[in-house]
Amino acid sequence: MMLDRVFKAEGNEGGSLVQPLDMMTLLRTLFPLPRSLTGDGVRATLQALRQHISVEIHEVATGTEVFDWEVPREWNIRAATIKAKDGRVLVDFADNNLHVVGYSVPVRGTFSLMELAAHVHTLPDQPDAIPYRTSYYAPNWGFCLPHSLWTAMQDEAYEVEIDSALVDGSLTYGEFFIPGDTEQEILISVHVCHPSLANDNLSGIVVATALARYFLAQPARRFGLRLLFLPATIGAITWLATNEARLDRIVHGLVLTCAGDDGPFHYKKTVNGAVVDLAAEHVLRHSGHAYQMLEFSPYGYDERQYGSPGIALPVGCLMRAIHGTFPEYHTSLDNCDFVTPQALDQSFRLLVDLLVTLQRNAIYCRVDGRGEPQLGRRGLYRAIAGQKEAGGASQMDLLWVLNQCDGSRSLLDIAERAGVPFSRIRAAADLCLDAELIREVRQ
Ligand code: ZN
């Protein structure tokens, strides 16, 4: 049902939503790339996206001042191993890029078991999982390995090598923009700085890419759609600092993450409250999926950068599993098997519905608001009867629109008050527009 609404809202005649992108295949392609805050893994990820959308790749030089921060040195890694003295390779970055602490400085030498212990991270409660660790801003090196392997390592010393480079270079991020009819924009931001983690980062990347493909094929809408693929925190801060003059164009925004697990949806509200919060709750309620609304807090993903006091953009966060609360979080268990095609598809469809709602929401007032207009004379009863079969607006929806369009309430407000999906109130408003009973109030 939801898809029918989406398609009608978009003026499509088709009955089913053609997948614009095989999200699971893209996710598997991106999975092994050694992403980090900076470096060739991020570049390779953005290049892979360019097979599907023409993402613009930006490079911002190390040392560039961005608000209170500085763009860090660029990190790249070629190889890393822990070997036993007899040459057996026990830990190899080539097997899993979570094995090395992100931003590890280069190291090569023989280390005693005790010395190595200070640089080893494991998860005793999840003995077969590899943890994900970084040390972006404190120079250090380290390995992450299954606790079961670590406890089995009883030799006196091991050969350690991390062949990495931490040098002046740049921070890389991707940007993709679909223009709208106005200068105003909807922002979607996803992080691209996690290595082989499927739900936490890759699911957001592939769903955002699928959304771009989908809306590229649709007629232009009121708002442009801007997608950002950037490293968490420093990437968002860099983008905000280098785009400060244009930030007032952003009227709605979403951080998208953890969109691929089978759990319920979670929507975290914007810092100061915004229409996107109302729209997100509306589409979630009518989606039939389990969901929970969360209040804003200054933790989590980049919603806290977009919602910082000197920026205060209306950017919420849509996720399924919540960071830090699911056992697979930041471990090797957050792999391609943890993400399901069905969950990605549900997230994609929900976001299409949400974006269409934001695009098509508007405020109208009655042209002549004195009393109820005569519907029969304008052919509206006939129009409603035609819509009924297609699941469109009902007579009641029409009455809600004609009663509530006073120039102060949006169609979304009216849909909420009437307790019906936005698309039906939108369809009723379209009939009223055709009959010249309402006119838009531009804000
Ligand atoms: Zn994360």
Coordinates of C-alpha atoms and ligand atoms in Angstrom, one line a residue:
M1 CA 0.0 0.0 0.0
M2 CA 2.7 2.4 0.9
L3 CA 4.4 1.9 -2.4
D4 CA 1.2 2.7 -4.3
R5 CA 1.0 5.9 -2.4
V6 CA 4.6 6.7 -3.2
F7 CA 4.0 6.1 -6.9
K8 CA 0.9 8.1 -7.0
A9 CA 2.5 10.9 -5.2
E10 CA 5.3 10.8 -7.8
G11 CA 2.8 10.7 -10.7
N12 CA 3.9 7.2 -11.7
E13 CA 1.5 4.7 -13.2
G14 CA 3.5 1.6 -12.3
G15 CA 2.3 -0.8 -9.7
S16 CA 5.6 -1.9 -8.3
L17 CA 8.7 0.0 -7.3
V18 CA 11.6 -1.1 -9.6
Q19 CA 14.8 -1.3 -7.6
P20 CA 17.0 1.4 -8.9
L21 CA 20.1 -0.4 -7.6
D22 CA 21.1 -3.8 -6.2
M23 CA 22.0 -2.4 -2.8
M24 CA 23.3 -5.8 -1.5
T25 CA 25.7 -6.2 -4.4
L26 CA 27.0 -2.7 -3.9
L27 CA 27.4 -3.3 -0.2
R28 CA 29.4 -6.5 -0.8
T29 CA 31.6 -4.6 -3.3
L30 CA 32.3 -1.9 -0.8
F31 CA 32.8 -4.2 2.2
P32 CA 36.5 -5.1 1.8
L33 CA 37.7 -1.6 1.1
P34 CA 40.0 -0.2 3.8
R35 CA 38.1 2.9 4.7
S36 CA 39.3 5.3 7.4
L37 CA 39.0 8.9 8.3
T38 CA 41.1 9.7 5.2
G39 CA 43.0 7.8 2.6
D40 CA 42.6 5.6 -0.5
G41 CA 39.9 3.4 1.0
V42 CA 37.5 6.4 1.1
R43 CA 38.6 7.3 -2.4
A44 CA 38.0 3.8 -3.7
T45 CA 34.6 3.7 -2.0
L46 CA 33.5 7.0 -3.7
Q47 CA 34.9 5.8 -7.0
A48 CA 32.8 2.6 -6.7
L49 CA 29.7 4.8 -6.1
R50 CA 30.5 6.6 -9.3
Q51 CA 29.5 3.5 -11.2
H52 CA 25.9 4.4 -10.1
I53 CA 25.8 8.2 -9.5
S54 CA 28.3 10.9 -10.5
V55 CA 29.5 11.7 -7.0
E56 CA 31.8 14.7 -6.9
I57 CA 34.9 13.9 -5.0
H58 CA 36.4 16.7 -2.9
E59 CA 39.9 16.7 -1.4
V60 CA 40.6 19.1 1.5
A61 CA 44.3 19.5 2.4
T62 CA 45.8 18.4 5.7
G63 CA 46.1 21.4 8.0
T64 CA 43.1 23.2 6.7
E65 CA 41.4 25.0 9.6
V66 CA 37.8 24.0 9.9
F67 CA 36.1 25.7 12.8
D68 CA 37.9 24.5 16.0
W69 CA 39.6 21.6 14.2
E70 CA 42.2 21.0 11.6
V71 CA 42.1 18.5 8.7
P72 CA 44.3 15.7 10.0
R73 CA 47.1 13.9 8.2
E74 CA 46.1 11.3 5.7
W75 CA 46.4 7.6 6.7
N76 CA 47.1 4.7 4.3
I77 CA 48.0 1.2 5.0
R78 CA 49.4 -1.5 2.7
A79 CA 49.8 -4.5 5.0
A80 CA 50.1 -5.6 8.6
T81 CA 50.9 -8.9 10.3
I82 CA 51.7 -10.5 13.6
K83 CA 53.9 -13.5 13.0
A84 CA 55.2 -16.2 15.3
K85 CA 59.0 -16.6 15.5
D86 CA 58.7 -19.7 13.1
G87 CA 57.2 -17.5 10.5
R88 CA 53.5 -18.5 10.9
V89 CA 51.2 -15.6 10.2
L90 CA 48.8 -15.3 13.1
V91 CA 47.1 -12.0 12.2
D92 CA 46.9 -10.5 8.8
F93 CA 45.4 -7.2 7.8
A94 CA 44.7 -8.8 4.3
D95 CA 42.2 -11.2 6.0
N96 CA 40.2 -8.5 7.7
N97 CA 40.9 -4.8 7.8
L98 CA 39.5 -4.5 11.3
H99 CA 42.7 -6.2 12.5
V100 CA 44.6 -2.9 12.7
V101 CA 43.7 0.0 14.8
G102 CA 42.7 2.8 12.5
Y103 CA 45.5 5.5 12.1
S104 CA 48.2 3.1 13.5
V105 CA 51.6 4.6 13.0
P106 CA 54.1 2.3 11.2
V107 CA 55.9 -0.2 13.3
R108 CA 58.2 -3.1 12.7
G109 CA 60.1 -5.3 15.2
T110 CA 60.1 -8.1 17.7
F111 CA 57.9 -7.6 20.7
S112 CA 57.5 -9.7 23.8
L113 CA 54.0 -11.0 24.6
M114 CA 53.9 -8.4 27.4
E115 CA 54.8 -5.6 25.1
L116 CA 52.4 -6.7 22.5
A117 CA 49.6 -6.9 25.1
A118 CA 49.6 -3.1 25.5
H119 CA 48.8 -2.9 21.8
V120 CA 46.2 -5.6 21.5
H121 CA 42.4 -5.2 21.7
T122 CA 40.0 -8.1 22.1
L123 CA 36.5 -8.7 23.3
P124 CA 36.5 -11.2 26.1
D125 CA 32.7 -11.4 26.0
Q126 CA 32.6 -12.1 22.3
P127 CA 35.7 -14.3 22.0
D128 CA 35.4 -15.0 18.3
A129 CA 34.7 -11.4 17.2
I130 CA 37.3 -8.8 16.1
P131 CA 36.7 -5.4 17.6
Y132 CA 36.9 -2.1 15.6
R133 CA 39.2 0.5 17.2
T134 CA 40.8 3.7 16.0
S135 CA 43.3 6.2 17.4
Y136 CA 42.8 9.2 15.1
Y137 CA 44.2 11.9 17.3
A138 CA 46.7 10.2 19.5
P139 CA 49.7 8.6 17.7
N140 CA 49.7 5.0 18.5
W141 CA 49.5 1.5 16.9
G142 CA 47.5 -1.6 17.7
F143 CA 46.0 -4.8 16.6
C144 CA 42.4 -6.1 17.1
L145 CA 41.9 -9.8 17.2
P146 CA 39.5 -12.4 18.5
H147 CA 40.0 -13.0 22.2
S148 CA 40.1 -16.8 21.5
L149 CA 43.2 -16.3 19.3
W150 CA 44.9 -13.9 21.7
T151 CA 44.5 -16.3 24.6
A152 CA 46.1 -19.0 22.5
M153 CA 49.1 -16.9 21.8
Q154 CA 51.6 -18.0 24.5
D155 CA 55.0 -17.5 22.8
E156 CA 57.5 -15.3 24.4
A157 CA 57.8 -12.9 21.4
Y158 CA 56.2 -12.1 18.1
E159 CA 57.3 -10.3 14.9
V160 CA 55.1 -7.3 14.3
E161 CA 54.8 -5.2 11.2
I162 CA 52.4 -2.4 10.3
D163 CA 53.2 -0.9 6.9
S164 CA 51.3 2.3 7.1
A165 CA 51.9 5.9 6.2
L166 CA 50.6 9.0 8.1
V167 CA 51.5 12.0 6.0
D168 CA 50.3 15.4 4.8
G169 CA 47.6 14.7 2.2
S170 CA 43.9 15.4 2.3
L171 CA 40.5 14.5 3.7
T172 CA 38.3 13.1 1.0
Y173 CA 34.5 13.3 0.9
G174 CA 31.8 12.9 -1.7
E175 CA 28.9 15.1 -2.7
F176 CA 26.0 14.6 -5.0
F177 CA 23.2 17.0 -5.8
I178 CA 19.9 16.8 -7.7
P179 CA 18.6 20.3 -8.3
G180 CA 15.0 21.2 -7.3
D181 CA 12.7 24.0 -8.6
T182 CA 13.9 26.3 -5.8
E183 CA 17.2 27.1 -4.1
Q184 CA 16.1 25.2 -1.0
E185 CA 17.5 21.7 -0.3
I186 CA 17.1 18.5 1.6
L187 CA 20.3 17.1 3.0
I188 CA 21.1 13.5 3.5
S189 CA 24.4 12.7 5.2
V190 CA 26.1 9.3 5.6
H191 CA 29.5 8.4 7.1
V192 CA 32.1 6.6 5.0
C193 CA 35.0 6.2 7.5
H194 CA 34.4 2.7 8.8
P195 CA 36.3 -0.2 7.3
S196 CA 34.6 -3.6 6.9
L197 CA 31.5 -2.8 8.9
A198 CA 28.3 -3.4 6.9
N199 CA 25.4 -2.0 8.9
D200 CA 27.3 0.9 10.6
N201 CA 28.3 2.8 7.5
L202 CA 27.8 0.7 4.4
S203 CA 24.0 0.3 4.7
G204 CA 23.6 4.1 4.9
I205 CA 25.9 4.5 1.9
V206 CA 24.1 2.1 -0.3
V207 CA 20.6 3.3 0.7
A208 CA 21.6 6.9 0.0
T209 CA 23.0 5.9 -3.4
A210 CA 19.7 4.0 -4.2
L211 CA 17.7 7.1 -3.2
A212 CA 19.8 9.3 -5.5
R213 CA 19.2 6.9 -8.4
Y214 CA 15.5 6.8 -7.7
F215 CA 15.0 10.6 -7.5
L216 CA 17.2 11.2 -10.5
A217 CA 14.6 9.4 -12.5
Q218 CA 11.7 11.5 -11.1
P219 CA 10.6 14.9 -12.3
A220 CA 12.2 17.8 -10.6
R221 CA 10.7 18.7 -7.2
R222 CA 10.6 21.8 -5.0
F223 CA 13.7 21.1 -3.0
G224 CA 17.1 20.0 -4.3
L225 CA 18.4 16.8 -2.8
R226 CA 22.0 17.0 -1.5
L227 CA 23.8 13.8 -0.5
L228 CA 27.0 13.9 1.5
F229 CA 29.3 10.9 1.9
L230 CA 31.9 11.9 4.5
P231 CA 34.0 10.8 7.4
A232 CA 32.2 11.2 10.7
T233 CA 32.7 14.3 12.8
I234 CA 35.7 15.9 11.0
G235 CA 34.1 15.3 7.6
A236 CA 30.8 17.0 8.6
I237 CA 32.7 19.8 10.3
T238 CA 34.8 20.3 7.2
W239 CA 31.8 20.4 4.9
L240 CA 30.0 22.8 7.2
A241 CA 33.0 25.1 7.5
T242 CA 33.5 25.2 3.7
N243 CA 29.8 25.7 2.9
E244 CA 28.8 28.1 5.7
A245 CA 27.5 30.7 3.3
R246 CA 25.0 28.3 1.8
L247 CA 23.7 26.5 4.9
D248 CA 20.4 28.5 5.0
R249 CA 19.3 26.6 1.9
I250 CA 18.9 23.4 3.9
V251 CA 15.3 23.2 5.0
H252 CA 15.2 19.5 6.0
G253 CA 18.0 17.0 6.7
L254 CA 18.7 13.5 7.7
V255 CA 21.7 11.5 8.9
L256 CA 21.2 8.0 7.7
T257 CA 22.9 5.0 9.3
C258 CA 22.4 1.4 10.4
A259 CA 19.7 0.9 7.8
G260 CA 20.3 -2.8 7.0
D261 CA 19.5 -4.8 10.1
D262 CA 16.1 -6.4 10.7
G263 CA 15.3 -4.5 13.9
P264 CA 12.7 -1.7 14.4
F265 CA 13.3 1.8 13.0
H266 CA 14.5 4.6 15.3
Y267 CA 14.3 8.2 14.4
K268 CA 16.2 10.7 16.5
K269 CA 14.7 14.2 16.5
T270 CA 16.4 17.3 15.4
V271 CA 18.0 19.6 18.0
N272 CA 15.3 22.3 18.0
G273 CA 12.4 20.4 16.5
A274 CA 11.5 20.6 12.8
V275 CA 9.0 19.5 10.1
V276 CA 11.3 16.6 9.3
D277 CA 10.6 15.2 12.8
L278 CA 6.8 15.4 12.2
A279 CA 7.2 13.9 8.7
A280 CA 9.4 11.1 9.9
E281 CA 7.0 10.1 12.7
H282 CA 4.1 10.3 10.2
V283 CA 5.6 8.0 7.6
L284 CA 6.8 5.6 10.3
R285 CA 3.4 5.4 11.9
H286 CA 1.7 4.7 8.6
S287 CA 4.5 2.3 7.4
G288 CA 3.4 -0.7 9.4
H289 CA 6.9 -1.2 10.7
A290 CA 7.9 -1.2 14.4
Y291 CA 9.5 2.1 15.3
Q292 CA 10.5 4.3 18.2
M293 CA 11.0 8.1 18.3
L294 CA 14.1 9.3 20.2
E295 CA 14.7 12.7 21.6
F296 CA 17.8 14.6 20.5
S297 CA 21.0 14.1 22.4
P298 CA 24.5 15.4 21.5
Y299 CA 26.0 11.9 20.9
G300 CA 25.7 9.4 18.1
Y301 CA 26.4 10.5 14.5
D302 CA 26.8 13.8 12.7
E303 CA 23.4 15.1 13.7
R304 CA 25.3 16.7 16.5
Q305 CA 27.5 18.7 14.1
Y306 CA 24.5 19.8 12.0
G307 CA 22.7 20.6 15.2
S308 CA 25.5 22.5 16.9
P309 CA 24.4 25.9 18.3
G310 CA 26.1 28.0 15.6
I311 CA 24.7 25.9 12.8
A312 CA 21.4 24.5 14.1
L313 CA 20.2 22.9 10.9
P314 CA 17.0 20.8 11.0
V315 CA 18.8 17.4 10.6
G316 CA 17.4 14.3 12.3
C317 CA 18.8 10.8 12.3
L318 CA 17.1 7.7 10.9
M319 CA 18.5 4.3 11.9
R320 CA 17.3 0.8 12.7
A321 CA 19.7 -0.6 15.3
I322 CA 21.1 2.1 17.6
H323 CA 24.9 2.5 17.8
G324 CA 26.5 0.9 20.9
T325 CA 23.5 -1.2 21.8
F326 CA 23.6 -4.2 19.5
P327 CA 26.1 -7.0 20.0
E328 CA 27.5 -6.8 16.4
Y329 CA 28.2 -3.0 16.8
H330 CA 31.8 -2.1 16.0
T331 CA 32.8 -5.8 15.6
S332 CA 33.5 -8.2 12.8
L333 CA 30.0 -9.5 13.4
D334 CA 28.7 -6.4 11.6
N335 CA 29.3 -8.1 8.3
C336 CA 27.4 -8.7 5.1
D337 CA 25.4 -11.5 6.7
F338 CA 24.1 -9.1 9.4
V339 CA 22.5 -6.9 6.8
T340 CA 19.6 -8.3 4.8
P341 CA 18.3 -7.2 1.4
Q342 CA 14.8 -7.0 2.9
A343 CA 15.8 -4.6 5.6
L344 CA 17.7 -2.4 3.1
D345 CA 14.6 -2.4 0.8
Q346 CA 12.3 -1.5 3.7
S347 CA 14.6 1.4 4.7
F348 CA 14.8 2.6 1.1
R349 CA 11.0 2.6 0.6
L350 CA 10.4 4.3 3.9
L351 CA 12.9 7.0 2.9
V352 CA 11.3 7.5 -0.5
D353 CA 8.0 8.0 1.3
L354 CA 9.6 10.4 3.8
L355 CA 11.3 12.5 1.1
V356 CA 8.2 12.6 -1.1
T357 CA 6.2 13.8 2.0
L358 CA 8.7 16.5 2.6
Q359 CA 8.8 17.5 -1.0
R360 CA 5.0 17.6 -1.5
N361 CA 4.1 19.2 1.9
A362 CA 2.8 22.7 1.5
I363 CA 0.4 25.3 3.1
Y364 CA -2.8 26.2 1.3
C365 CA -5.7 28.5 2.1
R366 CA -9.2 28.4 0.7
V367 CA -9.8 30.8 -2.1
D368 CA -13.2 31.6 -0.6
G369 CA -13.3 30.1 2.9
R370 CA -16.9 31.1 3.8
G371 CA -18.7 27.8 4.4
E372 CA -18.3 24.6 2.5
P373 CA -18.1 24.8 -1.2
Q374 CA -20.6 22.9 -3.4
L375 CA -18.7 19.8 -4.3
G376 CA -21.1 18.3 -6.8
R377 CA -21.2 21.4 -9.1
R378 CA -17.4 21.1 -9.4
G379 CA -17.4 17.4 -10.2
L380 CA -15.6 16.5 -7.0
Y381 CA -17.9 13.7 -5.9
R382 CA -17.2 12.0 -9.3
A383 CA -13.5 12.6 -8.8
I384 CA -13.6 11.1 -5.4
A385 CA -15.5 8.0 -6.6
G386 CA -12.7 7.5 -9.2
Q387 CA -10.0 7.8 -6.6
K388 CA -11.6 5.4 -4.2
E389 CA -10.9 2.4 -6.4
A390 CA -7.2 3.4 -6.6
G391 CA -6.9 4.0 -2.9
G392 CA -6.7 7.7 -3.2
A393 CA -8.5 10.5 -1.4
S394 CA -11.9 9.9 0.2
Q395 CA -14.7 12.3 0.6
M396 CA -13.6 12.7 4.3
D397 CA -10.1 13.6 3.2
L398 CA -11.6 16.3 0.9
L399 CA -13.6 17.7 3.8
W400 CA -10.5 17.8 6.0
V401 CA -8.6 19.8 3.4
L402 CA -11.5 22.2 2.8
N403 CA -12.0 22.7 6.5
Q404 CA -8.3 23.0 7.6
C405 CA -6.7 24.9 4.7
D406 CA -6.7 28.3 6.4
G407 CA -3.2 29.4 5.5
S408 CA -1.6 28.3 8.7
R409 CA -1.6 24.5 8.6
S410 CA 0.4 22.4 6.3
L411 CA -1.0 19.3 4.5
L412 CA 1.1 17.2 6.9
D413 CA -0.5 18.9 9.9
I414 CA -3.9 18.1 8.3
A415 CA -3.0 14.5 7.7
E416 CA -1.9 14.2 11.3
R417 CA -5.1 15.7 12.6
A418 CA -7.2 13.5 10.2
G419 CA -5.2 10.4 11.1
V420 CA -4.7 9.4 7.5
P421 CA -1.5 9.0 5.4
F422 CA -0.1 12.2 3.9
S423 CA -0.6 10.9 0.4
R424 CA -4.4 10.9 0.7
I425 CA -4.6 14.4 2.0
R426 CA -2.1 15.4 -0.8
A427 CA -4.4 13.8 -3.3
A428 CA -7.5 15.6 -1.9
A429 CA -5.6 18.9 -2.0
D430 CA -4.7 18.2 -5.7
L431 CA -8.4 17.8 -6.4
C432 CA -9.1 21.1 -4.6
L433 CA -6.4 22.8 -6.6
D434 CA -7.8 21.5 -9.9
A435 CA -11.2 22.9 -8.8
E436 CA -9.6 26.2 -7.8
L437 CA -10.9 25.9 -4.3
I438 CA -7.5 26.4 -2.6
R439 CA -4.3 28.3 -3.3
E440 CA -0.8 27.9 -2.0
V441 CA 0.5 30.2 0.7
R442 CA 4.2 30.6 0.1
Q443 CA 6.2 31.0 3.2
Ligands
ZN1 ZN 30.4 3.5 14.1

